[in-house]
PDB file of C-alpha atoms in Angstrom:
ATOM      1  CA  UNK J   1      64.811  35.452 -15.709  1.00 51.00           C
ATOM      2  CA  UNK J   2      62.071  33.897 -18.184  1.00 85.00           C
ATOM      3  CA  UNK J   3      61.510  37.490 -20.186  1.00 90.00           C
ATOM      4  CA  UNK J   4      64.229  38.964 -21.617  1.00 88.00           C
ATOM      5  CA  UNK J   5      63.380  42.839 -21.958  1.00 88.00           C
ATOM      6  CA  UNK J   6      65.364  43.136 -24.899  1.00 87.00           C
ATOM      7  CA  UNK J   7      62.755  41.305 -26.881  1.00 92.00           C
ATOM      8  CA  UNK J   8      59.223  42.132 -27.454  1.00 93.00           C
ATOM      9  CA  UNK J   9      56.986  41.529 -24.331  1.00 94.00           C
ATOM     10  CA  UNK J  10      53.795  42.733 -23.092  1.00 95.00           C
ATOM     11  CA  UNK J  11      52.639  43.179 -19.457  1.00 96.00           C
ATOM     12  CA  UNK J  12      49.085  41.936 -18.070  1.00 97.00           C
ATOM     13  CA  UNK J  13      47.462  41.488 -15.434  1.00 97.00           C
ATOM     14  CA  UNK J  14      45.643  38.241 -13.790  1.00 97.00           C
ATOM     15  CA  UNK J  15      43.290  37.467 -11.478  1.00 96.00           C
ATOM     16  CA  UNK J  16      43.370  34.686  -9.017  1.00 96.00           C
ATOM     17  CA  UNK J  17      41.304  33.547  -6.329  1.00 94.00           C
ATOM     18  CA  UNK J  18      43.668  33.212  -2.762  1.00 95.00           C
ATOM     19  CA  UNK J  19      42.524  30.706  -0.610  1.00 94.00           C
ATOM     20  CA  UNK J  20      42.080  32.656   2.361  1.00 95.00           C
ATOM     21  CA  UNK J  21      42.302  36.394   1.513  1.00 96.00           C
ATOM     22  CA  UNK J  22      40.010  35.937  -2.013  1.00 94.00           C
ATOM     23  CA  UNK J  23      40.689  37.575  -5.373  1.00 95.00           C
ATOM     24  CA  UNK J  24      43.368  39.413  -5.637  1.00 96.00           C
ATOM     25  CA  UNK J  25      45.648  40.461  -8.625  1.00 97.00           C
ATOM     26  CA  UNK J  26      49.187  39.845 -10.176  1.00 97.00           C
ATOM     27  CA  UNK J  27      51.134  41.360 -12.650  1.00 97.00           C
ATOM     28  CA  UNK J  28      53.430  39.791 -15.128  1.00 97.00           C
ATOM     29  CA  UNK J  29      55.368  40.353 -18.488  1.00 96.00           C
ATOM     30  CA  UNK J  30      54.671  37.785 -21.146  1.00 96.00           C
ATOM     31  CA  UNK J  31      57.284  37.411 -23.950  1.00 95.00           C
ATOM     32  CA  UNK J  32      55.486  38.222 -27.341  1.00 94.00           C
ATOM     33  CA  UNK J  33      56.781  35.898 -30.491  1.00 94.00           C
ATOM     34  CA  UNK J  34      57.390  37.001 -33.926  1.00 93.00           C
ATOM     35  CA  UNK J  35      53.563  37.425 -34.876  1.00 94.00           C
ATOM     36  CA  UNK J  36      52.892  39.446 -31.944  1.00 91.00           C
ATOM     37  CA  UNK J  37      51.429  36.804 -29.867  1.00 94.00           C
ATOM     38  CA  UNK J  38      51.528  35.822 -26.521  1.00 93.00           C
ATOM     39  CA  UNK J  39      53.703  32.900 -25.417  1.00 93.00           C
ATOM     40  CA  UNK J  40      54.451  30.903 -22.534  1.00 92.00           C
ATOM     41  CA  UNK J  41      57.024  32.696 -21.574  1.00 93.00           C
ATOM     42  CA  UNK J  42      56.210  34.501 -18.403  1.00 95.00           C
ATOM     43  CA  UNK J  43      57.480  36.130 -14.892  1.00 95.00           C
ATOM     44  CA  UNK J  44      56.142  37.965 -11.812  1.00 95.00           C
ATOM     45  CA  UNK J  45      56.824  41.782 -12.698  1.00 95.00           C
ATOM     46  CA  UNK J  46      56.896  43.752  -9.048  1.00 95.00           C
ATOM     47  CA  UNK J  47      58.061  47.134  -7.991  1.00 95.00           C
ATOM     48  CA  UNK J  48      61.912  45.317  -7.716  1.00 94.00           C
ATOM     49  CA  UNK J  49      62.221  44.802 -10.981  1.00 93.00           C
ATOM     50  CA  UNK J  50      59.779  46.889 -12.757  1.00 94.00           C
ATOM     51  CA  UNK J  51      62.209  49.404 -14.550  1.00 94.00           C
ATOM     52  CA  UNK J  52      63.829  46.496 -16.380  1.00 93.00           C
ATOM     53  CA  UNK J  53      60.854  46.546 -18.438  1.00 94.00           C
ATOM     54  CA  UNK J  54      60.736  50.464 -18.665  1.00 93.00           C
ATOM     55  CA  UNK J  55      60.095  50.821 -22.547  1.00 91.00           C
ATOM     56  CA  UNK J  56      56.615  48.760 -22.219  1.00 90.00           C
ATOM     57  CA  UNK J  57      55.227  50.631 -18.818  1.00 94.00           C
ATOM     58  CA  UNK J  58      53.532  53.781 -18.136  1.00 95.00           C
ATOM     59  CA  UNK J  59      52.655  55.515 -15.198  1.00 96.00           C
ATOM     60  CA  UNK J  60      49.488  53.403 -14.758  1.00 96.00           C
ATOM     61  CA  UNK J  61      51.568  50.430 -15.130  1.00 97.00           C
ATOM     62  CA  UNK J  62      53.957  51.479 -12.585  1.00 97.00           C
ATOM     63  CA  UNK J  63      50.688  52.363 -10.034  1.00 97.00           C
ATOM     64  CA  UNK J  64      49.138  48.968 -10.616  1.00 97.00           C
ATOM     65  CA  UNK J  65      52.264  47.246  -9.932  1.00 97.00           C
ATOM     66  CA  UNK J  66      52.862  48.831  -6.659  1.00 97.00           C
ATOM     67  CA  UNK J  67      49.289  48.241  -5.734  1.00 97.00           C
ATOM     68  CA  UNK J  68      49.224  44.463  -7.288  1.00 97.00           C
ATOM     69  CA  UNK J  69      52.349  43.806  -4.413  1.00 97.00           C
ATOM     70  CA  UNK J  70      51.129  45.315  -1.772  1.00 97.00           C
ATOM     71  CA  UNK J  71      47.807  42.866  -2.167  1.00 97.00           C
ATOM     72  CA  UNK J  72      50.048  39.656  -2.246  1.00 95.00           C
ATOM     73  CA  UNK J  73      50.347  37.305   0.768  1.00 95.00           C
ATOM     74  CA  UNK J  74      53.866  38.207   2.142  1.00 95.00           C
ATOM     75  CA  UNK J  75      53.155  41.588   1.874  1.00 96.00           C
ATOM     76  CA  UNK J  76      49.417  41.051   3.874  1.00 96.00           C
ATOM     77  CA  UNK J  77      51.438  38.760   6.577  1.00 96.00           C
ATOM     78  CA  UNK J  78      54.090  41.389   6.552  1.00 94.00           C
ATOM     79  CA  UNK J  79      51.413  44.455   7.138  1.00 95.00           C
ATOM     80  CA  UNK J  80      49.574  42.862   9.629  1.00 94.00           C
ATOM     81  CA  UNK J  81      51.484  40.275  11.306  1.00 90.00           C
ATOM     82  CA  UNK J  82      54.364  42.123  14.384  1.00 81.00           C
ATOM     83  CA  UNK J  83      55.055  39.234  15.831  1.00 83.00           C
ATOM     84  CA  UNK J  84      57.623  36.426  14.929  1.00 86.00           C
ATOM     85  CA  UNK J  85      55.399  33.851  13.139  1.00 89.00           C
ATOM     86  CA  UNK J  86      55.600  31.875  10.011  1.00 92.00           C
ATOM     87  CA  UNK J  87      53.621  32.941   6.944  1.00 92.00           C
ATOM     88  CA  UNK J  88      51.642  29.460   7.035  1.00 91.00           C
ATOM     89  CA  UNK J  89      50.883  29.799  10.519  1.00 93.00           C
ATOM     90  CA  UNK J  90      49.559  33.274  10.578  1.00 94.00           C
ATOM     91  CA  UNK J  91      46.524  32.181   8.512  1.00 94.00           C
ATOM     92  CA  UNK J  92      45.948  28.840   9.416  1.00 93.00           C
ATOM     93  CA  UNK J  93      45.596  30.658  12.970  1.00 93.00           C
ATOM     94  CA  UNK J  94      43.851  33.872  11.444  1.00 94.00           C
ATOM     95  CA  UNK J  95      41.117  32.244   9.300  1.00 95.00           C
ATOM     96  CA  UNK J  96      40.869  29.431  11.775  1.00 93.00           C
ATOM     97  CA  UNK J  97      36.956  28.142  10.830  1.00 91.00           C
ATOM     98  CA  UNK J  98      36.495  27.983  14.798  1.00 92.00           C
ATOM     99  CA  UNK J  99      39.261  29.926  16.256  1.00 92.00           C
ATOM    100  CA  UNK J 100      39.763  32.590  13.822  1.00 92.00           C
ATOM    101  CA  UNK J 101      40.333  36.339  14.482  1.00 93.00           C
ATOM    102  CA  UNK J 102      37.678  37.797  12.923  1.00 95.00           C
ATOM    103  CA  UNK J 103      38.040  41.365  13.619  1.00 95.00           C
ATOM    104  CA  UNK J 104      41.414  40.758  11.734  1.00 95.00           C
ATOM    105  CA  UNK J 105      39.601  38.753   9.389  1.00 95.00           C
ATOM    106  CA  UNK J 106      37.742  42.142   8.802  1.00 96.00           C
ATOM    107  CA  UNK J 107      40.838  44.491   8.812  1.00 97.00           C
ATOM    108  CA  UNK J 108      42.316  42.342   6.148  1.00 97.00           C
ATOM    109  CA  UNK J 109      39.437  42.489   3.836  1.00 96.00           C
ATOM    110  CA  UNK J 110      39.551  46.137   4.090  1.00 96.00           C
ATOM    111  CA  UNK J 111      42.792  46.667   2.907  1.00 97.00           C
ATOM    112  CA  UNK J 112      42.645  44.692   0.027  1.00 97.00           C
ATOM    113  CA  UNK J 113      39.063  46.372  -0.880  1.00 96.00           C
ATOM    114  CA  UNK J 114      40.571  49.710  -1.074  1.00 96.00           C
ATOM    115  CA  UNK J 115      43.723  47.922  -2.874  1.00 97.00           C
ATOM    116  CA  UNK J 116      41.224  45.939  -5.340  1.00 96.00           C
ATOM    117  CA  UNK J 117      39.347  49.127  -5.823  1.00 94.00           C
ATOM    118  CA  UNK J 118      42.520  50.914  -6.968  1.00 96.00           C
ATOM    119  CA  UNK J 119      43.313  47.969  -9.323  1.00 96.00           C
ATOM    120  CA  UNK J 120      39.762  48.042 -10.844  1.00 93.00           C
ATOM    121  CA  UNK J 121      39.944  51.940 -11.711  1.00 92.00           C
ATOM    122  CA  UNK J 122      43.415  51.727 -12.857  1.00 95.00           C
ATOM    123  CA  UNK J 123      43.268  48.991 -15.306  1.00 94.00           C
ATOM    124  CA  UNK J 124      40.511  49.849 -17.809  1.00 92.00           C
ATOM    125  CA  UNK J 125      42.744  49.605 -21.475  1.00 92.00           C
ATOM    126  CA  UNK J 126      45.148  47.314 -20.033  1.00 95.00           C
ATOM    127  CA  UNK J 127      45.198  43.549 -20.619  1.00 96.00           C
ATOM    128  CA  UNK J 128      43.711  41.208 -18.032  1.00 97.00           C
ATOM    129  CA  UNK J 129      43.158  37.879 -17.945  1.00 97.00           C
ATOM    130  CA  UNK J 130      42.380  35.168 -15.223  1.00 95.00           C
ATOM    131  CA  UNK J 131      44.530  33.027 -14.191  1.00 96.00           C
ATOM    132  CA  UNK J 132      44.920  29.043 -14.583  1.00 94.00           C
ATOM    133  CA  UNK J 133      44.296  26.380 -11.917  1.00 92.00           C
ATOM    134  CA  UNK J 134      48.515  25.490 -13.186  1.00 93.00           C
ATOM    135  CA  UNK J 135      49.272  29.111 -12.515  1.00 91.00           C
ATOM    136  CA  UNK J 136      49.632  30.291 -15.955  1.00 94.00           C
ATOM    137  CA  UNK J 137      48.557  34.240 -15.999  1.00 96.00           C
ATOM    138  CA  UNK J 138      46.991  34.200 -19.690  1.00 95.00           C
ATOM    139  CA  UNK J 139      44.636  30.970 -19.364  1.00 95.00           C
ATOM    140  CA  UNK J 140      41.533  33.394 -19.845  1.00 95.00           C
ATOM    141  CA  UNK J 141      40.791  37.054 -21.492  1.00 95.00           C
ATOM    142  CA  UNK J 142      38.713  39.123 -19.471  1.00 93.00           C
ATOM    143  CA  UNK J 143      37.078  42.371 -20.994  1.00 89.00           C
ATOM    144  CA  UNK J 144      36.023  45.582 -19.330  1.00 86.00           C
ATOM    145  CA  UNK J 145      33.814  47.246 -20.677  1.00 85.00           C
ATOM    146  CA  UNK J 146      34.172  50.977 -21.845  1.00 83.00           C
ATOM    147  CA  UNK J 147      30.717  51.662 -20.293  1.00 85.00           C
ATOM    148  CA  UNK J 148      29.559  51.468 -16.801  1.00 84.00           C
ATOM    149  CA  UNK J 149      26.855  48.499 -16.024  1.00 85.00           C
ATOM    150  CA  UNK J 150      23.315  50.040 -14.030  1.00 87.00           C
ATOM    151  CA  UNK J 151      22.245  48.226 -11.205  1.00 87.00           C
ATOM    152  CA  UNK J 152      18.403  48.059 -10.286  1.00 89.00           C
ATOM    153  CA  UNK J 153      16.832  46.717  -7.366  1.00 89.00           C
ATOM    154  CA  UNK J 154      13.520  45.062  -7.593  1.00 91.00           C
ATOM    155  CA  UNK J 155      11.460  44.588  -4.528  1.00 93.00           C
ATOM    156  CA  UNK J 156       8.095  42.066  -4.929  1.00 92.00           C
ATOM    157  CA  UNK J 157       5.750  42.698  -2.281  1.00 92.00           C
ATOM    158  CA  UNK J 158       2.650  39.541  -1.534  1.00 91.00           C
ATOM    159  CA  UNK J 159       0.703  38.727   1.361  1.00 91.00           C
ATOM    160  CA  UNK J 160       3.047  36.750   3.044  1.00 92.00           C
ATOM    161  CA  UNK J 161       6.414  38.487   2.520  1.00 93.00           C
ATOM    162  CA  UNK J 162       8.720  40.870   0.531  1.00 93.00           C
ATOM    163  CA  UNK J 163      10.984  39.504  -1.972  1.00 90.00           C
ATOM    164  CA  UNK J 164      13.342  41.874  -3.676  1.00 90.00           C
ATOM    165  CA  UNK J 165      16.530  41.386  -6.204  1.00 87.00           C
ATOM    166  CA  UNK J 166      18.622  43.206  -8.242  1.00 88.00           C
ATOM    167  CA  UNK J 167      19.022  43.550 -12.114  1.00 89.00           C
ATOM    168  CA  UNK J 168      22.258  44.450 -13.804  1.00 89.00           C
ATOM    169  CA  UNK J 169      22.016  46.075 -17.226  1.00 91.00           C
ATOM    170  CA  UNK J 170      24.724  47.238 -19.921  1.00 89.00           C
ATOM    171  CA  UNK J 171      24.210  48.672 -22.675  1.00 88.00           C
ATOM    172  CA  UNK J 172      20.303  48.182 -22.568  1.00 87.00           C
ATOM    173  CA  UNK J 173      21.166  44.166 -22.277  1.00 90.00           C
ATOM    174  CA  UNK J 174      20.098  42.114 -18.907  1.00 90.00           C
ATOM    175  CA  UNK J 175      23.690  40.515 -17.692  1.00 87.00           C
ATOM    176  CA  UNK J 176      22.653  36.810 -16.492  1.00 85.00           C
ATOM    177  CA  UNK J 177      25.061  36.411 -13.258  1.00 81.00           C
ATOM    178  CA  UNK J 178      23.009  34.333 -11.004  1.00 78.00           C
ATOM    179  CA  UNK J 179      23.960  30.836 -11.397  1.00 78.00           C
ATOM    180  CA  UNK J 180      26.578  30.674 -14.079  1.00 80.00           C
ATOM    181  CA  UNK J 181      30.220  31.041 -11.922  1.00 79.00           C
ATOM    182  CA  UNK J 182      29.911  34.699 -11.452  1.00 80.00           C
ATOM    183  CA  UNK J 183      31.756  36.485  -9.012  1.00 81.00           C
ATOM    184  CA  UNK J 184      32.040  39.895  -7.170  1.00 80.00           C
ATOM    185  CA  UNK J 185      35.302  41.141  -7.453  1.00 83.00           C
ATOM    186  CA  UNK J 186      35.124  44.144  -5.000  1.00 83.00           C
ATOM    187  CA  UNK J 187      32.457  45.719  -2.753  1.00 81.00           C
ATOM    188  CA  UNK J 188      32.763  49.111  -2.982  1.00 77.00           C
ATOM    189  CA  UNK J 189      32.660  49.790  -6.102  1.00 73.00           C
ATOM    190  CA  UNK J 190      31.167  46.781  -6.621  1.00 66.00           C
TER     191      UNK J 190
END
């Protein structure tokens, strides 16, 4: 164990990209030092050991973790996967580019919209950050935003076609995501 509970320590959240199932979150506790910062100090919370770190969880906590581990690889191979295959093979056969399965390709993406969807409502207050390419879970701070962005779809109209786009707006302000390594996180909501 990297954390030791008795000591200060904060949970967060990260966000990772998966190679074949896409972005998908992780939860972790993150041993605090004497001036309240984060350190380097870091492990995988899950459902298993969860109550360990009792005194710095609440019941959103505790719903996000659940969710976070049912999103993770081993427990996607273990949902959808009834026969006796290795984890590797499952998606190098799944998300084959020419043999794939892509209704399962499909099934998979559901379940982990509904899961990400969960994640997104839950964690508004909490900290999140995304994670490193070395796998460290605090390389980045993400902010939500207490208010809700607007979405507006523009449609241009000329002789020769129709050309339409949308506009995201919060708080009165244009948000620039086309073009600058901007990425939808889930669907619906998006």
């Amino acid at each position: 164990m990297k954390v030791a509970p008795d000591q200060p320590f904060q949970i967060v959240y990260s966000l990772f990209e998966h190679e074949y199932l896409g972005f998908l979150f992780e939860s972790f506790v993150v041993q605090v030092n004497d001036k309240g910062n984060l350190t380097y100090s870091h492990q995988n919370i899950s459902a298993q050991n969860a109550e360990e770190f009792d005194e710095g969880l609440d019941a959103a906590d505790y719903e996000l973790i659940k969710t976070m581990d049912q999103m993770q690889q081993k427990a996607v191979f273990n949902h959808f996967q009834k026969k006796k295959m290795k984890l590797d093979e499952f998606f190098l056969k799944v998300y084959d580019k020419k043999a794939g399965d892509k209704i399962l390709q499909d099934e998979i993406d559901r379940y982990l919209e509904i899961r990400r969807s969960k994640v997104l409502s839950l964690i508004h207050g909490k900290q999140l950050f995304e994670m490193g390419k070395d796998g460290e879970p605090t390389w980045k701070k993400i902010t939500i935003s207490d208010e809700k962005a607007t979405v507006l779809f523009h449609f241009r109209r000329n002789e020769e076609n129709t050309h339409y786009f949308p506009t995201i707006k919060l708080k009165e302000e244009k948000v620039h995501f086309f073009q600058n390594e901007s990425y939808l996180l889930c669907k619906v909501p998006a």
